[in-house]
mmCIF file of C-alpha atoms in Angstrom:
data_model
loop_
_atom_site.group_PDB
_atom_site.id
_atom_site.type_symbol
_atom_site.label_atom_id
_atom_site.label_comp_id
_atom_site.label_asym_id
_atom_site.label_seq_id
_atom_site.Cartn_x
_atom_site.Cartn_y
_atom_site.Cartn_z
ATOM 1 C CA GLY A 1 -3.304 15.797 5.422
ATOM 2 C CA GLU A 2 -4.365 13.563 2.218
ATOM 3 C CA ASN A 3 -7.756 11.615 3.236
ATOM 4 C CA VAL A 4 -8.964 8.898 0.943
ATOM 5 C CA GLU A 5 -12.307 7.542 1.388
ATOM 6 C CA GLN A 6 -13.168 4.270 -0.388
ATOM 7 C CA HIS A 7 -17.002 2.937 -1.336
ATOM 8 C CA PRO A 8 -18.500 0.210 -0.991
ATOM 9 C CA SER A 9 -16.572 -1.742 1.793
ATOM 10 C CA THR A 10 -17.933 -5.176 0.583
ATOM 11 C CA LEU A 11 -19.399 -5.890 -2.766
ATOM 12 C CA SER A 12 -20.697 -9.133 -3.890
ATOM 13 C CA VAL A 13 -21.628 -10.061 -7.387
ATOM 14 C CA GLN A 14 -22.208 -12.820 -9.590
ATOM 15 C CA GLU A 15 -19.824 -14.408 -11.925
ATOM 16 C CA GLY A 16 -19.962 -12.243 -15.072
ATOM 17 C CA ASP A 17 -21.355 -9.276 -13.681
ATOM 18 C CA SER A 18 -19.410 -5.914 -13.331
ATOM 19 C CA ALA A 19 -17.928 -4.290 -10.335
ATOM 20 C CA VAL A 20 -17.431 -0.657 -9.395
ATOM 21 C CA ILE A 21 -15.293 0.709 -6.526
ATOM 22 C CA LYS A 22 -15.330 4.425 -5.988
ATOM 23 C CA CYS A 23 -12.772 6.427 -4.195
ATOM 24 C CA THR A 24 -12.369 10.201 -3.270
ATOM 25 C CA TYR A 25 -9.458 12.252 -2.602
ATOM 26 C CA SER A 26 -8.808 15.605 -0.470
ATOM 27 C CA ASP A 27 -5.629 17.073 -1.683
ATOM 28 C CA SER A 28 -5.607 18.522 -5.097
ATOM 29 C CA ALA A 29 -1.901 17.929 -5.577
ATOM 30 C CA SER A 30 -2.280 14.193 -5.852
ATOM 31 C CA ASN A 31 -1.264 13.340 -9.069
ATOM 32 C CA TYR A 32 -1.110 9.355 -8.991
ATOM 33 C CA PHE A 33 -3.612 7.065 -8.209
ATOM 34 C CA PRO A 34 -2.926 3.281 -8.056
ATOM 35 C CA TRP A 35 -5.217 -0.004 -7.315
ATOM 36 C CA TYR A 36 -3.855 -2.622 -5.600
ATOM 37 C CA LYS A 37 -5.573 -6.025 -4.753
ATOM 38 C CA GLN A 38 -4.518 -8.236 -2.281
ATOM 39 C CA GLU A 39 -5.623 -11.592 -1.731
ATOM 40 C CA LEU A 40 -5.876 -13.214 1.846
ATOM 41 C CA GLY A 41 -2.130 -13.905 3.450
ATOM 42 C CA LYS A 42 -0.528 -12.128 0.299
ATOM 43 C CA ARG A 43 1.154 -8.894 -0.560
ATOM 44 C CA PRO A 44 -0.966 -6.187 -2.264
ATOM 45 C CA GLN A 45 -0.574 -6.200 -5.888
ATOM 46 C CA LEU A 46 -0.695 -3.259 -8.272
ATOM 47 C CA ILE A 47 -3.623 -4.144 -10.938
ATOM 48 C CA ILE A 48 -3.650 -0.715 -12.638
ATOM 49 C CA ASP A 49 -3.022 2.712 -11.937
ATOM 50 C CA ILE A 50 -3.691 6.355 -13.490
ATOM 51 C CA ARG A 51 -1.741 9.524 -13.682
ATOM 52 C CA SER A 52 -3.624 13.126 -13.389
ATOM 53 C CA ASN A 53 -2.936 14.020 -16.749
ATOM 54 C CA VAL A 54 -5.175 10.902 -18.082
ATOM 55 C CA GLY A 55 -8.815 10.380 -17.486
ATOM 56 C CA GLU A 56 -9.237 7.014 -18.048
ATOM 57 C CA LYS A 57 -7.145 3.998 -18.610
ATOM 58 C CA LYS A 58 -7.934 0.590 -19.414
ATOM 59 C CA ASP A 59 -6.379 -2.985 -18.970
ATOM 60 C CA GLN A 60 -8.256 -5.906 -20.406
ATOM 61 C CA ARG A 61 -11.179 -6.186 -18.142
ATOM 62 C CA ILE A 62 -10.077 -3.536 -15.830
ATOM 63 C CA ALA A 63 -10.566 0.043 -16.070
ATOM 64 C CA VAL A 64 -10.124 3.050 -13.681
ATOM 65 C CA THR A 65 -11.265 6.528 -14.403
ATOM 66 C CA LEU A 66 -10.443 9.633 -12.982
ATOM 67 C CA ASN A 67 -12.274 13.077 -12.367
ATOM 68 C CA LYS A 68 -9.862 15.816 -10.908
ATOM 69 C CA THR A 69 -12.309 18.305 -10.745
ATOM 70 C CA ALA A 70 -14.532 16.227 -8.405
ATOM 71 C CA LYS A 71 -11.424 14.305 -6.806
ATOM 72 C CA HIS A 72 -12.639 11.064 -7.379
ATOM 73 C CA PHE A 73 -11.642 7.809 -9.375
ATOM 74 C CA SER A 74 -13.067 4.682 -9.719
ATOM 75 C CA LEU A 75 -12.264 1.092 -10.580
ATOM 76 C CA HIS A 76 -14.325 -1.017 -13.122
ATOM 77 C CA ILE A 77 -14.094 -4.680 -13.482
ATOM 78 C CA THR A 78 -16.256 -6.135 -16.036
ATOM 79 C CA GLU A 79 -16.886 -9.875 -16.746
ATOM 80 C CA THR A 80 -15.864 -10.804 -13.097
ATOM 81 C CA GLN A 81 -14.396 -14.246 -12.198
ATOM 82 C CA PRO A 82 -14.238 -15.969 -9.036
ATOM 83 C CA GLU A 83 -10.428 -15.400 -8.915
ATOM 84 C CA ASP A 84 -11.327 -11.522 -8.698
ATOM 85 C CA SER A 85 -12.270 -12.266 -5.278
ATOM 86 C CA ALA A 86 -9.820 -10.480 -2.933
ATOM 87 C CA VAL A 87 -9.413 -7.049 -1.133
ATOM 88 C CA TYR A 88 -8.838 -3.798 -3.520
ATOM 89 C CA PHE A 89 -7.427 -0.669 -2.078
ATOM 90 C CA CYS A 90 -7.224 2.510 -3.842
ATOM 91 C CA ALA A 91 -4.389 5.034 -3.202
ATOM 92 C CA ALA A 92 -3.779 8.978 -3.839
ATOM 93 C CA SER A 93 -0.152 10.241 -3.759
ATOM 94 C CA ARG A 94 1.220 12.470 -1.383
ATOM 95 C CA GLY A 95 4.554 13.410 -2.327
ATOM 96 C CA THR A 96 6.250 10.129 -2.381
ATOM 97 C CA ALA A 97 3.712 8.404 0.021
ATOM 98 C CA LEU A 98 0.514 6.522 -0.822
ATOM 99 C CA ILE A 99 -2.495 7.293 1.392
ATOM 100 C CA PHE A 100 -4.931 4.270 0.968
ATOM 101 C CA GLY A 101 -8.666 3.938 1.181
ATOM 102 C CA LYS A 102 -9.931 1.577 3.598
ATOM 103 C CA GLY A 103 -10.546 -1.505 1.363
ATOM 104 C CA THR A 104 -13.239 -2.928 -0.472
ATOM 105 C CA THR A 105 -13.898 -6.765 -0.047
ATOM 106 C CA LEU A 106 -15.099 -7.956 -3.310
ATOM 107 C CA SER A 107 -16.655 -11.251 -3.496
ATOM 108 C CA VAL A 108 -17.680 -13.026 -6.810
ATOM 109 C CA SER A 109 -19.772 -16.052 -6.729
ATOM 110 C CA SER A 110 -20.055 -18.622 -9.730
ATOM 111 C CA LYS B 1 14.327 -9.256 -11.481
ATOM 112 C CA ALA B 2 13.748 -10.566 -7.564
ATOM 113 C CA GLY B 3 10.792 -9.026 -5.818
ATOM 114 C CA VAL B 4 10.825 -6.999 -2.587
ATOM 115 C CA THR B 5 12.119 -9.205 0.399
ATOM 116 C CA GLN B 6 11.557 -8.669 3.851
ATOM 117 C CA THR B 7 12.987 -10.224 7.229
ATOM 118 C CA PRO B 8 11.881 -11.778 9.210
ATOM 119 C CA ARG B 9 8.314 -12.672 8.198
ATOM 120 C CA TYR B 10 7.053 -13.367 11.577
ATOM 121 C CA LEU B 11 8.034 -12.041 14.943
ATOM 122 C CA ILE B 12 6.591 -12.334 18.516
ATOM 123 C CA LYS B 13 7.589 -9.858 21.234
ATOM 124 C CA THR B 14 6.394 -8.738 24.551
ATOM 125 C CA ARG B 15 5.614 -5.041 25.394
ATOM 126 C CA GLY B 16 8.395 -2.661 26.061
ATOM 127 C CA GLN B 17 10.864 -4.662 23.810
ATOM 128 C CA GLN B 18 11.764 -3.192 20.611
ATOM 129 C CA VAL B 19 11.992 -4.569 17.284
ATOM 130 C CA THR B 20 14.031 -4.183 14.069
ATOM 131 C CA LEU B 21 12.648 -5.276 10.507
ATOM 132 C CA SER B 22 14.372 -5.475 7.433
ATOM 133 C CA CYS B 23 13.450 -4.813 3.506
ATOM 134 C CA SER B 24 15.422 -5.529 0.473
ATOM 135 C CA PRO B 25 14.231 -3.498 -2.675
ATOM 136 C CA ILE B 26 14.326 -4.413 -6.260
ATOM 137 C CA SER B 27 17.576 -4.205 -7.547
ATOM 138 C CA GLY B 28 17.854 -0.583 -9.184
ATOM 139 C CA HIS B 29 15.225 0.769 -6.672
ATOM 140 C CA ARG B 30 16.470 3.563 -4.424
ATOM 141 C CA SER B 31 13.026 4.318 -2.882
ATOM 142 C CA VAL B 32 11.830 2.332 -0.009
ATOM 143 C CA SER B 33 8.593 3.080 1.956
ATOM 144 C CA TRP B 34 7.281 1.493 4.984
ATOM 145 C CA TYR B 35 3.437 0.829 5.876
ATOM 146 C CA GLN B 36 1.531 -0.490 8.846
ATOM 147 C CA GLN B 37 -1.487 -2.683 7.870
ATOM 148 C CA THR B 38 -4.047 -3.508 10.760
ATOM 149 C CA PRO B 39 -7.748 -4.723 10.198
ATOM 150 C CA GLY B 40 -9.096 -1.495 11.776
ATOM 151 C CA GLN B 41 -6.834 1.159 10.354
ATOM 152 C CA GLY B 42 -5.833 -0.341 6.966
ATOM 153 C CA LEU B 43 -2.658 0.757 5.237
ATOM 154 C CA GLN B 44 -0.738 3.622 6.808
ATOM 155 C CA PHE B 45 2.129 5.386 5.455
ATOM 156 C CA LEU B 46 5.351 5.293 8.364
ATOM 157 C CA PHE B 47 8.070 6.847 6.064
ATOM 158 C CA GLU B 48 9.855 6.684 3.000
ATOM 159 C CA TYR B 49 13.844 6.663 2.453
ATOM 160 C CA PHE B 50 15.809 7.435 -0.600
ATOM 161 C CA SER B 51 19.330 7.641 -1.237
ATOM 162 C CA GLU B 52 20.008 7.097 2.552
ATOM 163 C CA THR B 53 17.706 10.209 3.562
ATOM 164 C CA GLN B 54 14.022 10.056 5.083
ATOM 165 C CA ARG B 55 11.971 11.975 2.171
ATOM 166 C CA ASN B 56 8.674 11.577 3.512
ATOM 167 C CA LYS B 57 7.306 10.965 6.988
ATOM 168 C CA GLY B 58 3.589 9.765 8.114
ATOM 169 C CA ASN B 59 1.902 10.618 11.451
ATOM 170 C CA PHE B 60 3.566 7.979 13.760
ATOM 171 C CA PRO B 61 4.987 8.516 17.194
ATOM 172 C CA GLY B 62 8.692 9.059 17.181
ATOM 173 C CA ARG B 63 8.956 5.053 18.614
ATOM 174 C CA PHE B 64 9.039 4.195 15.114
ATOM 175 C CA SER B 65 11.804 4.983 13.014
ATOM 176 C CA GLY B 66 13.694 3.749 10.054
ATOM 177 C CA ARG B 67 17.276 4.205 8.023
ATOM 178 C CA GLN B 68 18.562 3.429 4.708
ATOM 179 C CA PHE B 69 21.848 1.956 3.688
ATOM 180 C CA SER B 70 24.022 2.579 0.831
ATOM 181 C CA ASN B 71 23.182 -0.377 -0.745
ATOM 182 C CA SER B 72 19.114 0.725 -0.765
ATOM 183 C CA ARG B 73 18.440 -1.997 1.964
ATOM 184 C CA SER B 74 16.081 -0.275 4.862
ATOM 185 C CA GLU B 75 15.415 -1.278 8.309
ATOM 186 C CA MET B 76 12.511 0.113 10.656
ATOM 187 C CA ASN B 77 12.708 -0.252 14.224
ATOM 188 C CA VAL B 78 9.835 0.220 16.785
ATOM 189 C CA SER B 79 11.162 0.864 20.201
ATOM 190 C CA THR B 80 9.046 0.139 23.654
ATOM 191 C CA LEU B 81 6.418 -1.930 21.794
ATOM 192 C CA GLU B 82 2.816 -1.542 22.822
ATOM 193 C CA LEU B 83 0.190 -4.023 21.910
ATOM 194 C CA GLY B 84 -1.362 -1.737 19.227
ATOM 195 C CA ASP B 85 1.852 -2.168 17.508
ATOM 196 C CA SER B 86 0.127 -5.644 16.552
ATOM 197 C CA ALA B 87 0.313 -5.538 12.627
ATOM 198 C CA LEU B 88 1.782 -6.282 9.182
ATOM 199 C CA TYR B 89 4.584 -4.383 8.340
ATOM 200 C CA LEU B 90 4.896 -3.766 4.399
ATOM 201 C CA CYS B 91 7.758 -2.322 2.476
ATOM 202 C CA ALA B 92 7.446 -1.316 -0.869
ATOM 203 C CA SER B 93 10.403 -0.162 -3.277
ATOM 204 C CA SER B 94 10.263 2.039 -6.411
ATOM 205 C CA GLY B 95 12.634 3.872 -8.656
ATOM 206 C CA THR B 96 13.935 7.318 -8.769
ATOM 207 C CA SER B 97 10.626 9.393 -9.683
ATOM 208 C CA LEU B 98 8.121 11.125 -7.461
ATOM 209 C CA ALA B 99 5.303 8.927 -8.467
ATOM 210 C CA ASP B 100 6.788 5.439 -9.625
ATOM 211 C CA THR B 101 5.093 2.452 -9.206
ATOM 212 C CA GLN B 102 5.491 1.060 -5.671
ATOM 213 C CA TYR B 103 5.988 -3.027 -5.241
ATOM 214 C CA PHE B 104 5.406 -4.127 -2.322
ATOM 215 C CA GLY B 105 7.337 -7.019 -0.041
ATOM 216 C CA PRO B 106 5.239 -10.036 1.875
ATOM 217 C CA GLY B 107 5.559 -8.174 4.981
ATOM 218 C CA THR B 108 6.479 -8.836 8.388
ATOM 219 C CA ARG B 109 3.831 -10.124 10.887
ATOM 220 C CA LEU B 110 4.505 -8.363 14.194
ATOM 221 C CA THR B 111 2.543 -9.866 17.310
ATOM 222 C CA VAL B 112 3.277 -7.871 20.555
ATOM 223 C CA LEU B 113 1.787 -9.890 23.545
#
């Protein structure tokens, strides 16, 4: 079945730096790749997503890139702020299911 | 629109009991997916319902089951609870397309003693 690997598991940056989280997936049929942010005690919130017919998508300080040949996709956060501190999950579609990576705990210190 | 709601928010049960969790999707959404979140295994897909039919299923034992009603509300049931079933159970709703965005509810925190 689909497997999603996410790295790193923890990431500490200084405010204003960039953060990059990488994911790889195994199922070549996956065609939808969302990223969720989960703050402590809260529900996962979609921050950006990309579909297989697009190579890159940006939304203000957040961007996602997708390389279907290599089966990997990445989340880029620029000009990080303390409120970006949270756990970030990548996911790949398997039909109607989302298969999630294990998460990256991002800490942004001021 | 109101978001996805889940009830109850917290549950404490003992081993061997059964439990039913409820999820109300965003108005107009017909797909409801269920996920189990634990510190060790992360977010794992349980099953997905669309128009009262299970359309997709994860790799969980038969003790985990679900259903969906005609108003798209969904319930999941866990029978013969085990300690390892302690987790945050999240449901997510989405529209009709296969790759529609999934919006999560706040979750039900289940503790099995």
